[in-house]
Amino acid sequence: MAVVVGFLASACCVLPLLLIVAGVGGAWMANLRILDPYAPYLDVIVLMFLGYAHIQNYREQKAAACDSCSPGGRFGRWKTPLLWVGTIFVIVILALPHVLPRLLM
């Protein structure tokens, strides 16, 4: 969920640049900025979702350590690394609209 919200938060700035780099252009690209006023709110929401996911993951690991059982579920031991990869991906996506214009100048 956090990855989806993070993508939506940066879609107004990053998506047009990616499309231009890919060679896709046109007047319709101006419509991609429709989410621009909501980007700060979506940024906060994605960070809240990520914080909640990390808290839940920590609680599950702590409960599994107390019960001396391995973490089960669909992902098992891959849950924490996948959560961190998703977190880094979202932070990069959120930082791109702020860093990319400086890099292109």
Short mmCIF file of C-alpha atoms in Angstrom, two decimals:
data_model
loop_
_atom_site.label_atom_id
_atom_site.label_comp_id
_atom_site.label_asym_id
_atom_site.label_seq_id
_atom_site.Cartn_x
_atom_site.Cartn_y
_atom_site.Cartn_z
CA MET A 1 0.00 0.00 0.00
CA ALA A 2 2.81 2.39 0.88
CA VAL A 3 4.54 1.77 -2.45
CA VAL A 4 1.34 2.59 -4.36
CA VAL A 5 0.77 5.81 -2.38
CA GLY A 6 4.44 6.74 -2.81
CA PHE A 7 4.16 6.29 -6.56
CA LEU A 8 1.00 8.41 -6.66
CA ALA A 9 2.69 11.12 -4.59
CA SER A 10 5.53 11.45 -7.07
CA ALA A 11 3.57 10.72 -10.25
CA CYS A 12 3.02 14.40 -10.92
CA CYS A 13 6.74 15.09 -11.21
CA VAL A 14 8.57 11.87 -12.00
CA LEU A 15 6.18 10.26 -14.47
CA PRO A 16 6.34 13.10 -17.05
CA LEU A 17 10.13 13.09 -16.88
CA LEU A 18 10.26 9.33 -17.37
CA LEU A 19 7.89 9.57 -20.32
CA ILE A 20 9.97 12.34 -21.91
CA VAL A 21 13.14 10.29 -21.46
CA ALA A 22 11.34 7.36 -23.09
CA GLY A 23 10.50 9.58 -26.06
CA VAL A 24 6.79 9.90 -25.33
CA GLY A 25 5.46 13.44 -25.43
CA GLY A 26 2.49 15.55 -26.28
CA ALA A 27 0.01 18.03 -24.88
CA TRP A 28 -1.79 15.33 -22.89
CA MET A 29 1.20 15.15 -20.52
CA ALA A 30 0.06 18.38 -18.83
CA ASN A 31 -2.84 16.38 -17.38
CA LEU A 32 -0.41 14.27 -15.33
CA ARG A 33 0.07 17.22 -12.97
CA ILE A 34 -3.46 16.80 -11.61
CA LEU A 35 -2.13 15.15 -8.41
CA ASP A 36 0.40 17.93 -7.79
CA PRO A 37 -1.65 19.76 -5.10
CA TYR A 38 -2.10 16.52 -3.17
CA ALA A 39 1.55 15.41 -3.26
CA PRO A 40 2.52 16.66 0.24
CA TYR A 41 -0.50 14.94 1.79
CA LEU A 42 0.23 11.71 -0.05
CA ASP A 43 3.85 11.91 1.11
CA VAL A 44 2.72 12.05 4.73
CA ILE A 45 0.30 9.18 4.20
CA VAL A 46 2.96 6.96 2.62
CA LEU A 47 5.40 7.67 5.46
CA MET A 48 2.69 6.82 7.99
CA PHE A 49 1.97 3.52 6.22
CA LEU A 50 5.67 2.68 6.15
CA GLY A 51 6.06 3.52 9.82
CA TYR A 52 3.09 1.33 10.68
CA ALA A 53 4.49 -1.53 8.59
CA HIS A 54 7.86 -1.32 10.36
CA ILE A 55 6.20 -1.22 13.79
CA GLN A 56 4.08 -4.27 12.94
CA ASN A 57 7.12 -6.11 11.61
CA TYR A 58 9.09 -5.32 14.78
CA ARG A 59 6.21 -6.52 16.95
CA GLU A 60 5.92 -9.78 15.01
CA GLN A 61 9.65 -10.41 15.29
CA LYS A 62 9.57 -9.68 19.02
CA ALA A 63 6.59 -12.01 19.54
CA ALA A 64 8.27 -14.75 17.50
CA ALA A 65 11.45 -14.40 19.57
CA CYS A 66 9.51 -14.67 22.82
CA ASP A 67 7.60 -17.74 21.66
CA SER A 68 10.80 -19.26 20.23
CA CYS A 69 9.13 -20.01 16.95
CA SER A 70 10.17 -18.95 13.48
CA PRO A 71 8.17 -16.27 11.73
CA GLY A 72 5.65 -17.98 9.52
CA GLY A 73 3.38 -16.65 6.91
CA ARG A 74 3.66 -16.34 3.21
CA PHE A 75 7.04 -14.59 3.09
CA GLY A 76 8.62 -15.89 6.31
CA ARG A 77 12.22 -14.80 6.57
CA TRP A 78 11.94 -12.54 3.49
CA LYS A 79 9.46 -10.17 5.13
CA THR A 80 11.99 -7.81 6.73
CA PRO A 81 14.34 -7.51 3.72
CA LEU A 82 11.38 -6.96 1.38
CA LEU A 83 10.01 -4.28 3.71
CA TRP A 84 13.35 -2.47 3.72
CA VAL A 85 13.69 -2.72 -0.07
CA GLY A 86 10.20 -1.26 -0.45
CA THR A 87 11.02 1.48 2.05
CA ILE A 88 14.19 2.46 0.20
CA PHE A 89 12.29 2.41 -3.10
CA VAL A 90 9.59 4.70 -1.72
CA ILE A 91 12.13 7.11 -0.23
CA VAL A 92 13.93 7.31 -3.57
CA ILE A 93 10.64 7.92 -5.38
CA LEU A 94 9.69 10.64 -2.87
CA ALA A 95 13.10 12.30 -3.15
CA LEU A 96 13.27 12.30 -6.96
CA PRO A 97 11.04 15.37 -7.53
CA HIS A 98 13.29 17.37 -5.22
CA VAL A 99 16.67 16.06 -6.42
CA LEU A 100 16.11 15.51 -10.13
CA PRO A 101 15.72 19.19 -11.15
CA ARG A 102 19.02 19.99 -9.44
CA LEU A 103 20.75 17.13 -11.22
CA LEU A 104 19.44 18.18 -14.63
CA MET A 105 20.69 21.76 -14.36
#
